[in-house]
Coordinates of C-alpha atoms in Angstrom, one line a residue:
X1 CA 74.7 101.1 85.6
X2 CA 76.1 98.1 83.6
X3 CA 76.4 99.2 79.9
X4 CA 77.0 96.1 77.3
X5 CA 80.2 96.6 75.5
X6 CA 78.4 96.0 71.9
X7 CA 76.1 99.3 72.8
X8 CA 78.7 101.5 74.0
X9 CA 79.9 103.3 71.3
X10 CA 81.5 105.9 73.6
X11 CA 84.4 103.4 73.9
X12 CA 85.5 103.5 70.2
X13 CA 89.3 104.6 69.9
X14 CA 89.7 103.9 74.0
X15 CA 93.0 101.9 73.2
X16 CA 94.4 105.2 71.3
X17 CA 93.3 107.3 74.7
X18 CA 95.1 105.6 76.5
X19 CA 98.3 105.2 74.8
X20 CA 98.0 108.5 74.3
X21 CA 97.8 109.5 77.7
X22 CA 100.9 107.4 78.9
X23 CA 102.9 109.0 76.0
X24 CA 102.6 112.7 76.7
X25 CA 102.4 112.0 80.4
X26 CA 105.2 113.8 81.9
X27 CA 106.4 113.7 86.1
X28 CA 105.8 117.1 86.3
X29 CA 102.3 117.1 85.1
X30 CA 101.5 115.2 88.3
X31 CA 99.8 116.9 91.1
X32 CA 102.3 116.4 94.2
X33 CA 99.4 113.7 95.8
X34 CA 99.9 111.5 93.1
X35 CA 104.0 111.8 92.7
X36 CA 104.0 110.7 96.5
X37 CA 101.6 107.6 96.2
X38 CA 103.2 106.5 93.3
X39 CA 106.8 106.5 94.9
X40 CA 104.8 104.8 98.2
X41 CA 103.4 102.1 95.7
X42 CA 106.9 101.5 94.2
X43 CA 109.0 101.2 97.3
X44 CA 105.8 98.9 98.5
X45 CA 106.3 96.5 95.3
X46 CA 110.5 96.6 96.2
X47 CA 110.4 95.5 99.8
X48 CA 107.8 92.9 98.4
X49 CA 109.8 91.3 96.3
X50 CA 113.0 91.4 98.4
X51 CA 111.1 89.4 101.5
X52 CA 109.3 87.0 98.9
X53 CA 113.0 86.0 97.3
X54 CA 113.6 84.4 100.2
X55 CA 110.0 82.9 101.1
X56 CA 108.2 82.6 98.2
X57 CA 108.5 78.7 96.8
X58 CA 106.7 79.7 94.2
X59 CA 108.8 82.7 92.9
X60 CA 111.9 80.3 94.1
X61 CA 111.3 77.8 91.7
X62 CA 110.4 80.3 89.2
X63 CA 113.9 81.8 89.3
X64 CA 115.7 78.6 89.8
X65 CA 114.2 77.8 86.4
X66 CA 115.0 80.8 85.0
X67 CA 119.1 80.9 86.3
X68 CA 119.3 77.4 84.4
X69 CA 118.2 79.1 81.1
X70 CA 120.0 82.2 81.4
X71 CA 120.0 84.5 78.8
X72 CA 121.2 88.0 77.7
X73 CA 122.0 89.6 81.0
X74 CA 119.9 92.9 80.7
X75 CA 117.8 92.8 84.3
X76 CA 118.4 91.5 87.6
X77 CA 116.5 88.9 89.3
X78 CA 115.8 90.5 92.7
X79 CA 117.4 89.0 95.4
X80 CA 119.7 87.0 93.6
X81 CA 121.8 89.3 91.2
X82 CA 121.6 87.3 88.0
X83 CA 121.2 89.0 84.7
X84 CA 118.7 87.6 82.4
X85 CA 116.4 88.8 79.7
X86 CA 114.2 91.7 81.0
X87 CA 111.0 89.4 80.6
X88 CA 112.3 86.7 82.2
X89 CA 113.7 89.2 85.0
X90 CA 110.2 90.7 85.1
X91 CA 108.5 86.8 85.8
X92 CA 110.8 86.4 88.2
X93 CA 109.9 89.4 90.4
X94 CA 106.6 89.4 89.4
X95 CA 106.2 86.2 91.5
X96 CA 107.9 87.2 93.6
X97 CA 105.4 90.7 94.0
X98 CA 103.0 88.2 94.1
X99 CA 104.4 85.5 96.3
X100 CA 104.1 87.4 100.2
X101 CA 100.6 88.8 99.9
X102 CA 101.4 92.3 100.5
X103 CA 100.8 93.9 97.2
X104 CA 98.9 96.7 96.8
X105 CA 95.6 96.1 95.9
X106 CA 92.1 97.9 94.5
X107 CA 89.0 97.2 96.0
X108 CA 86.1 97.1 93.0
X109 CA 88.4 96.5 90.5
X110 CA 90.2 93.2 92.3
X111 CA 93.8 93.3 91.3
X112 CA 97.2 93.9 92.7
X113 CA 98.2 95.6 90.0
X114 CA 101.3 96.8 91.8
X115 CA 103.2 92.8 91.4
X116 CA 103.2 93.1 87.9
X117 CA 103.6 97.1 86.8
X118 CA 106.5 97.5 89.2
X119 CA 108.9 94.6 88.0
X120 CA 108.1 95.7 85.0
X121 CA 109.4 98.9 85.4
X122 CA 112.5 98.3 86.4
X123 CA 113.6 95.3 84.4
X124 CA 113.0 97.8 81.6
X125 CA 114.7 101.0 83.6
X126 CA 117.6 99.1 83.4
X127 CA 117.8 98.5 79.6
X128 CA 116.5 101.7 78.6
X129 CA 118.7 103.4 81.5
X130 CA 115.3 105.7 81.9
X131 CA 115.1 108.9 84.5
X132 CA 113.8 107.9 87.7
X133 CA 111.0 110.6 86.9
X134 CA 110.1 108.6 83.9
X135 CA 110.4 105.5 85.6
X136 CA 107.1 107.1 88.2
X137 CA 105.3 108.7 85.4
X138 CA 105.0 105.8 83.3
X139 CA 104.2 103.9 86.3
X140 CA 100.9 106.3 86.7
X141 CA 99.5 105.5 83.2
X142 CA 100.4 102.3 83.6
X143 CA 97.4 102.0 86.5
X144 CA 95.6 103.7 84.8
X145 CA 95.0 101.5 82.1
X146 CA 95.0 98.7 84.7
X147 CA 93.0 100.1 87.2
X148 CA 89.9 101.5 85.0
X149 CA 90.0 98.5 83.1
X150 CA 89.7 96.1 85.7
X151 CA 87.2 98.3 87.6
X152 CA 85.0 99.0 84.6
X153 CA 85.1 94.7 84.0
X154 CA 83.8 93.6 87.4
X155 CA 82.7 91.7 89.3
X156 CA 81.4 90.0 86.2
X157 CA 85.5 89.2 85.0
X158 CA 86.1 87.3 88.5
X159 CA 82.4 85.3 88.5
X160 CA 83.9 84.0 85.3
X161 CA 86.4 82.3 87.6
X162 CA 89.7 85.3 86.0
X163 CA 92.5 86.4 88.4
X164 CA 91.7 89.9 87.1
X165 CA 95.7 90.7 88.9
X166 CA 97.1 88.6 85.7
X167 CA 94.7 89.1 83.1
X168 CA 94.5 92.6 83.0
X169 CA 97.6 94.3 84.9
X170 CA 100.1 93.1 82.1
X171 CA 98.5 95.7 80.0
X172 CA 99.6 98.3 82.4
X173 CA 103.1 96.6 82.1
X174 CA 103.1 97.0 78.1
X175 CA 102.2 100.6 78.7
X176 CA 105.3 100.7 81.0
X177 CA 107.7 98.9 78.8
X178 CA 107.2 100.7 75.9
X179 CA 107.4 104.4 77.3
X180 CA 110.3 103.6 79.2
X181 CA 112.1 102.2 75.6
X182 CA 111.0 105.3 73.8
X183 CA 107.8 104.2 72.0
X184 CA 105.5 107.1 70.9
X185 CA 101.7 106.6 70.6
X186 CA 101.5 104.3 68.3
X187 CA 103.9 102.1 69.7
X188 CA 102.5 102.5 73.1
X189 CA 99.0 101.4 71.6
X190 CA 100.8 98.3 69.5
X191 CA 102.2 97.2 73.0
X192 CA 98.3 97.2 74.8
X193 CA 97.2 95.3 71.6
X194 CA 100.0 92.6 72.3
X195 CA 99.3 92.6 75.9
X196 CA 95.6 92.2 75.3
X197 CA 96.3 89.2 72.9
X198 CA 98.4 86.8 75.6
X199 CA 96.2 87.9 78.9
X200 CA 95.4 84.9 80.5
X201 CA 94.7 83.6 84.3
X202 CA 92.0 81.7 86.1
X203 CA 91.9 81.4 89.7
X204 CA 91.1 77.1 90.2
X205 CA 94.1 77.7 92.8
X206 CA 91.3 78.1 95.0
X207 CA 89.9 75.0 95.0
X208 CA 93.1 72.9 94.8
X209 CA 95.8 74.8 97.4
X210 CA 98.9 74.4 94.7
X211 CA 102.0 76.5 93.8
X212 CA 100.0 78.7 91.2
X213 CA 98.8 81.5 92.5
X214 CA 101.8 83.9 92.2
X215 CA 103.0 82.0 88.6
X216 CA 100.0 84.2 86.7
X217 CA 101.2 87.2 87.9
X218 CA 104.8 86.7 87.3
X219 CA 103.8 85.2 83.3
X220 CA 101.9 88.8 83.0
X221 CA 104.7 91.1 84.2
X222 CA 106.8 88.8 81.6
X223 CA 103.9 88.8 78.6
X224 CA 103.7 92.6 79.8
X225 CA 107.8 93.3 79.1
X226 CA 107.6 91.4 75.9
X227 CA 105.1 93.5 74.6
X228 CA 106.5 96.5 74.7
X229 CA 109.8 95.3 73.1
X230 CA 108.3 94.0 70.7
X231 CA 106.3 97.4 70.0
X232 CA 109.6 99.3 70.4
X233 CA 111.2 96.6 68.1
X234 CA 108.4 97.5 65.3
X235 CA 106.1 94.7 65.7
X236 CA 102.3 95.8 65.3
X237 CA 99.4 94.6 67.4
X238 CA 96.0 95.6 67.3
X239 CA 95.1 99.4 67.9
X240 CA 91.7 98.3 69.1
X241 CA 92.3 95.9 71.2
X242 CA 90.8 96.4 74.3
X243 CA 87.0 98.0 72.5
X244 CA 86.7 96.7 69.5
X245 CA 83.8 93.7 68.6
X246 CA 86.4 91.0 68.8
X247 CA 88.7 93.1 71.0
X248 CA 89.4 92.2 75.4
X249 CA 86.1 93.7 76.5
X250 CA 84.0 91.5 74.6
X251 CA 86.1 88.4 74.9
X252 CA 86.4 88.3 78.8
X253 CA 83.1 90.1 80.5
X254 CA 79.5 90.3 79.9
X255 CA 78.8 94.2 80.5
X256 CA 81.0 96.9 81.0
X257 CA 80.4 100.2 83.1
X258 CA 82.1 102.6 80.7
X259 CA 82.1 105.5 83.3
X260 CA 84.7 103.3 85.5
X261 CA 86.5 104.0 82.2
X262 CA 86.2 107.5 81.0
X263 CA 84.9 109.8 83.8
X264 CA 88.3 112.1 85.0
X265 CA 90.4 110.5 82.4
X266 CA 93.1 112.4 82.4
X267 CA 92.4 114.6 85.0
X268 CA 91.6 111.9 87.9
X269 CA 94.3 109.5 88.4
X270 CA 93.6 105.9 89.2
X271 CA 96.5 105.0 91.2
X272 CA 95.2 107.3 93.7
X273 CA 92.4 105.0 94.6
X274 CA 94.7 101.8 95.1
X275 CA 95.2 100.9 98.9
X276 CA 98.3 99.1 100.8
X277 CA 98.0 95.9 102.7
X278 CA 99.0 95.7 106.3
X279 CA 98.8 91.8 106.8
X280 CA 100.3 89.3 104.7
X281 CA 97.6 87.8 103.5
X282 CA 94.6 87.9 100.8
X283 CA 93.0 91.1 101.1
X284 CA 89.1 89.6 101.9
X285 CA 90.8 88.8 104.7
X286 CA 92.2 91.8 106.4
X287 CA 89.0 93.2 107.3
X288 CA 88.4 90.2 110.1
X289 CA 92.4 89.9 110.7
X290 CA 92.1 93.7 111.8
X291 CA 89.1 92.8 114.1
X292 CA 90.6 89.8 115.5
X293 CA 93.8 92.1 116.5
X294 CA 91.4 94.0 118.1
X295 CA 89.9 91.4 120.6
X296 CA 93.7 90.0 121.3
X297 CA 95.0 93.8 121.8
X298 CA 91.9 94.0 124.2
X299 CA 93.0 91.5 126.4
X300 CA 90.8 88.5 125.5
X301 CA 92.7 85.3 125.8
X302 CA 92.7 81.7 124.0
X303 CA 91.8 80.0 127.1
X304 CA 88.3 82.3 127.3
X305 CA 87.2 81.5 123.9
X306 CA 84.6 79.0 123.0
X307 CA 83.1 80.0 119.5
X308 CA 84.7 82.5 116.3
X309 CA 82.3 83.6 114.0
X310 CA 83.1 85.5 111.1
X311 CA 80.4 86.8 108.4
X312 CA 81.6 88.2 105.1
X313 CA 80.5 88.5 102.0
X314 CA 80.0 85.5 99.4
X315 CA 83.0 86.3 97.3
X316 CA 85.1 87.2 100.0
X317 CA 84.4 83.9 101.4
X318 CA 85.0 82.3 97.6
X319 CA 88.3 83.7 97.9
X320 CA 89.7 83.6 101.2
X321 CA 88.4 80.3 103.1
X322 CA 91.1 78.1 102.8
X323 CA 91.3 75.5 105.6
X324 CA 93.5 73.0 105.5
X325 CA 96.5 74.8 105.0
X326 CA 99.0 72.7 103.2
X327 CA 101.5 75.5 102.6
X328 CA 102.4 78.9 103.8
X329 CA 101.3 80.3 100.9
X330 CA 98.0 78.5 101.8
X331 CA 97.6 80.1 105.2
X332 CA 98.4 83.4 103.7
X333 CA 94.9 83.5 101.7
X334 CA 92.7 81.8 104.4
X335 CA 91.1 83.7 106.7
X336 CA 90.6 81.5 109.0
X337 CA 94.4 81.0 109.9
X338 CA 94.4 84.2 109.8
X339 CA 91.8 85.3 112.3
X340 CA 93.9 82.4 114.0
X341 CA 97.1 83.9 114.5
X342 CA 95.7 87.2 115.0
X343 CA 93.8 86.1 118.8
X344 CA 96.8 84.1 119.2
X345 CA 99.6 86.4 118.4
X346 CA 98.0 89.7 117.7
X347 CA 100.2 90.4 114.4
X348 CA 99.9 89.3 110.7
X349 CA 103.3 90.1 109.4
X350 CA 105.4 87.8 107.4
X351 CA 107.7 86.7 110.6
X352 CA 104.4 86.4 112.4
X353 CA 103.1 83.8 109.5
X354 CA 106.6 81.9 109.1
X355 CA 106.6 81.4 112.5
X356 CA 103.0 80.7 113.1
X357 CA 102.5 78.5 110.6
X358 CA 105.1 75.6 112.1
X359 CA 102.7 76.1 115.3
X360 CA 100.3 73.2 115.1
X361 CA 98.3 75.5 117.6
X362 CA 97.2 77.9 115.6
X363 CA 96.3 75.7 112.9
X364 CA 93.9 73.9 115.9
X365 CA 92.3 77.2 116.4
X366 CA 91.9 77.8 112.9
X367 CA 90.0 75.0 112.9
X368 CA 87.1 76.4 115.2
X369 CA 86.9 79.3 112.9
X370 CA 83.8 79.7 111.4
X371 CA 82.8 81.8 108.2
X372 CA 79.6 82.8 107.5
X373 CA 77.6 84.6 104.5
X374 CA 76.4 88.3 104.7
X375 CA 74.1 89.1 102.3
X376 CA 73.9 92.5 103.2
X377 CA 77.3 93.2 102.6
X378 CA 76.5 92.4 98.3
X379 CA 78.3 90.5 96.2
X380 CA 81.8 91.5 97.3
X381 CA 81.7 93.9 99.7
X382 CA 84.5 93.6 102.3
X383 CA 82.9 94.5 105.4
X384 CA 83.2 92.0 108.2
X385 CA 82.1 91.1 111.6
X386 CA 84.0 89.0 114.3
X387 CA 81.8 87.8 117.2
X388 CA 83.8 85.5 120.0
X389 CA 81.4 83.6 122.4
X390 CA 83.1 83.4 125.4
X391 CA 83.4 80.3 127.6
X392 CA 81.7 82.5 130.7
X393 CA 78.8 83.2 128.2
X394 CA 79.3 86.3 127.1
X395 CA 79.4 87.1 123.3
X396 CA 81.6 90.0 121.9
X397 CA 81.8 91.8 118.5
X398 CA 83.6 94.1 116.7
X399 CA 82.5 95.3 112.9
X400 CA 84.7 97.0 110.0
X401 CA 83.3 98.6 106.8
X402 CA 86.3 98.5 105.0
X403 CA 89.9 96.9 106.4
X404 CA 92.7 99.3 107.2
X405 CA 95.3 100.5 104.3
X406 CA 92.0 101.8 101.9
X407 CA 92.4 105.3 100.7
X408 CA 89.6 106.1 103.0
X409 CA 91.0 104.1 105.9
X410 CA 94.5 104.8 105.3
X411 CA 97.8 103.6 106.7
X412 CA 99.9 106.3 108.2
X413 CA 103.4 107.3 106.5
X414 CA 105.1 105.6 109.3
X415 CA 103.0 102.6 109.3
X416 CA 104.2 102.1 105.9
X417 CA 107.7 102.8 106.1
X418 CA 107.7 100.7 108.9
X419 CA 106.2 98.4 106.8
X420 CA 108.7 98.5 104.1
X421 CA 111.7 98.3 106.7
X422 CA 110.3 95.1 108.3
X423 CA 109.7 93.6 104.7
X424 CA 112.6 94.0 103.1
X425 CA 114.6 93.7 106.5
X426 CA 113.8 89.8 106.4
X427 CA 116.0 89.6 104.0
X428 CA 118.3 92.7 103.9
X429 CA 120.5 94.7 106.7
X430 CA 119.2 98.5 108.1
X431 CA 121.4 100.3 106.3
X432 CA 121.0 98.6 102.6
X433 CA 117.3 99.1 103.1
X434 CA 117.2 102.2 104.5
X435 CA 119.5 103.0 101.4
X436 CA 116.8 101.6 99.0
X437 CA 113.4 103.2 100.9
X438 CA 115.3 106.9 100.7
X439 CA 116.1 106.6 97.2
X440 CA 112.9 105.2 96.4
X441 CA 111.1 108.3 97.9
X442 CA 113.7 110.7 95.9
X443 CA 113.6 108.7 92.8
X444 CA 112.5 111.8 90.5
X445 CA 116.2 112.8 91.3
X446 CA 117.7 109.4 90.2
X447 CA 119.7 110.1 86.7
X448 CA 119.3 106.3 86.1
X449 CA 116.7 104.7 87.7
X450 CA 118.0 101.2 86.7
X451 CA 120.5 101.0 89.2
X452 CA 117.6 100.3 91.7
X453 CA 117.5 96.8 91.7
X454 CA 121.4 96.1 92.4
X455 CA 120.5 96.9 95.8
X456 CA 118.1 94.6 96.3
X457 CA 120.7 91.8 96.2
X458 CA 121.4 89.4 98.8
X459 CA 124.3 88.9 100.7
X460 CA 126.6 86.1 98.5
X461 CA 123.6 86.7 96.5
X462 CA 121.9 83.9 98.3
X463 CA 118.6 85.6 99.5
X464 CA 117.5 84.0 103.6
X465 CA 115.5 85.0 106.4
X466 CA 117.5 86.7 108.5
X467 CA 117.7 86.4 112.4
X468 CA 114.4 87.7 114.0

C-alpha cells in the first residue's frame, strides 16, 4: 500500500534510526549470510572498477581531470595509483563502479548501490586506516539506508525521470564515511542530512546516448565522502532530513510505502536482497540476454533466423532500448545489441562487448531486434520473453521471470569468482587478482583495510586491456 509521506507519522525520527543503527553496528553482530554477501558485493565493486579504469571513457576522463587538479594525496585512484583527496578518489571510482555495467543492483528499489558505497569505503579506509571488519560492517548500514530508501520511493522516484543509483546511494556513502572516521550518532545522522541536501541525478542520458551516465554516480560517491568529513569535521546538517515536511521524502516522490522502510529494521538486512549482474549491461536487459544465450547455446544459428521479438515491460523498455549505438557504453544499456551479441556470440562479458561492438555485424542484427510492451508484466517487472521466427517457419520461445544473479535466481560462488577473475583480469595479472579476491573474502582479518586499493594498480600505473 502506498502511504503519503505527509500522513505517515510512523517515520518521525527515521534519520536518527538509522544513524543509529550504522553506529552501534558491529561485524560480529552479523549473521554469517550477511558477512559473506557483503564481502561478495565488495570484491564485485573492486574487479568493477579495475576493468572500467581501462574501458570506461567516462570514468577516464573523469580521472584525467581529476590528476590535473591533484590535491592532498589521501586515496588512490583505482587503476592509476594517484593520491588525491578521498572525494575526489571516491568520484573517480565511483565512475568507474559505474562505467562497465556490472554493479550490483536491487530490483524494486532500482539502484546499484554497490558503485557508489564501495569507493566510498575505501577512499575513507585509507584515511581513517579502519579494520577490515569495520570496513564490511559499515558497508551493511550503508545499504541499508540506501536500499530501504530507494525501495520505499519507487517506482514513483524513477517516473519522475531520477537515477535513483545517484540520488539516493550517496546517503549510504555518508553513513560509510562517517563510521569509518569515528563519527557517533549524531555525527552519523549530520552526514545523511548533508548527503540528503546535494542528492541529485536525472536520467535524460536516455534519450540523448552521451558520456553521463556513470558521472552521477561518481558525483554521489564524492557528495557521499564529503559528507561525512564534514560531519566528522563538526559541521551540522539536518537530523531530519530524509522525513521531515521539507526533508528528501517529500522533495523527491509522491507516496512512500513506509513498510519498505521499517519492517525487520534491524533485524532484516537489506543488502541481503541485492543481486549480482552476469552480463555487462543494464540490468532490464539481462533477462532477454539470458534467453537469447539460450537459443545460441541450443544450437540455433544466424543464418536460420528471420524475426527477434522481445516483450518486456514498459519501463524496462524506457530504460534499456537503445539502438543506434554510438558508444560502447551505449551498447552496454541496449537490449537490443545485447540480445544481438548474445545469438551471435553466446556471451555478454566485457571482452565479449569490446570486441563485438567493432563488429558491424552485430550491430546489423541488432537492428532486426524488436521490443515489444508487456502489460502483464506491470509497470517494471523484469520478466521477458524471446520468440525467434525461423526462416523454415517455425517460431521458438523461451520465457524468464526474473534474469539470473537475483537472490532467488542466484549466481553460484564459482560463477562469481569467475566473474571477478575475468573482470579484473582485463586489466590485471592471475596472481595480483587472485591476491586481491582472497583478501577481499578474508577482509574481517585485514588490520588495515586501506591497503586494499594499492593493489588495484596498474602495471606503470597505466591501466590497458590486456591480451585476450
Amino acid at each position: 500500500m502506498n502511504e503519503h509521506i505527509r500522513d505517515t507519522a510512523d517515520l518521525q525520527g527515521l534519520t536518527r534510526r538509522f544513524a543509529k543503527l550504522a553506529a552501534n553496528l558491529r561485524y560480529q553482530d552479523l549473521p554469517a549470510p550477511v558477512q559473506q554477501k557483503a564481502k561478495l558485493i565488495i570484491r564485485d565493486g573492486v574487479g568493477n572498477q579495475i576493468a572500467a579504469s581501462a574501458i570506461s571513457e567516462a570514468a577516464i576522463a573523469i580521472t584525467q581531470l581529476v590528476q590535473e587538479w591533484g590535491g592532498k594525496p589521501e586515496s588512490t585512484i583505482v587503476g592509476y595509483g594517484d593520491k588525491v583527496p578521498a572525494p575526489l578518489a571516491a568520484f573517480c571510482n565511483g565512475a568507474m563502479g559505474h562505467g562497465v555495467e556490472l554493479d550490483d543492483a536491487h530490483g524494486s528499489g532500482l539502484i546499484k548501490a554497490g558503485s557508489v558505497l564501495i569507493p566510498a569505503a575505501f577512499a575513507t579506509a585509507e584515511v581513517s586506516h579502519a579494520k577490515g571488519e569495520d570496513l564490511v560492517a559499515a558497508v551493511v548500514a550503508g545499504y541499508e539506508i540506501a536500499i530501504r530508501v530507494a525501495k520505499a520511493i519507487n517506482p514513483g522516484h524513477r517516473h519522475r525521470g531520477y537515477h535513483t543509483t545517484s540520488t539516493v546511494s550517496l546517503m549510504g556513502a555518508a553513513v560509510i564515511t562517517a563510521r569509518l572516521l569515528g563519527c557517533d550518532e549524531e555525527g552519523i545522522a549530520n552526514a545523511i542530512g548533508l548527503a540528503a541536501m546535494q542528492s541529485s541525478g536525472i536520467q535524460s542520458y536516455l534519450d540523448d546516448p552521451c558520456m553521463a551516465k556513470p558521472f552521477g554516480p561518481g558525483k554521489g560517491a564524492f557528495n557521499g565522502v564529503l559528507a561525512g568529513v564534514m560531519a566528522r569535521r563538526g559541521f551540522t546538517g539536518p537530523k531530519k532530513a530524509l522525513e521531515s515536511k521539507e526533508g528528501f521524502l517529500n522533495a523527491f516522490t509522491d507516496s512512500v510505502r513506509a513498510s519498505d522502510l521499517l519492517d525487520g529494521f534491524g533485524t532484516e538486512f537489506a543488502i541481503m536482497e541485492v543481486g549480482f549482474k552476469p552480463h555487462a549491461a543494464c540490468r532490464y536487459a539481462h533477462g532477454p540476454i539470458d534467453l537469447a544465450q539460450l537459443f545460441h547455446d541450443e544450437g540455433i544459428t544466424l543464418d536460420e533466423i528471420d524475426t527477434i521479438t522481445v516483450k518486456m515491460s514498459g519501463l524496462a523498455i524506457r530504460q534499456a532500448s537503445k539502438f543506434p549505438c554510438p558508444s560502447l557504453n551505449a551498447a552496454m544499456g541496449s537490449t537490443q545489441f545485447g540480445v544481438a551479441l548474445a545469438l551471435a556470440r553466446g556471451g555478454n562479458g566485457l571482452r565479449d562487448y569490446w570486441d563485438g561492438y567493432a563488429d558491424q555485424s552485430i550491430h546489423d542484427l541488432a537492428a532486426r531486434v524488436v521490443l515489444e510492451a508487456e502489460p502483464d508484466f506491470g509497470v517494471g517487472g523484469r520478466q521477458a520473453v524471446v520468440t525467434l521466427g525461423l526462416k523454415d517457419g517455425r517460431s521458438l520461445v523461451h520465457r524468464s521471470d526474473e534474469p539470473r544473479g537475483e537472490p532467488t535466481n542466484p549466481l553460484t560462488a564459482e560463477e562469481l569468482e569467475r566473474k571477478f577473475l575475468t573482470t579484473a583480469g582485463l586489466v590485471l595479472d592471475e596472481d595480483r587478482i587472485a591476491e586481491i579476491s582472497r583478501r577481499l573474502m578474508a577482509l574481517e582479518t585485514e588490520s588495515d583495510a586501506g591497503v586494499i586499493p594499492a593493489l588495484t594498480v596498474a602495471p606503470d600505473r597505466k591501466p590497458a586491456l590486456r591480451a585476450a
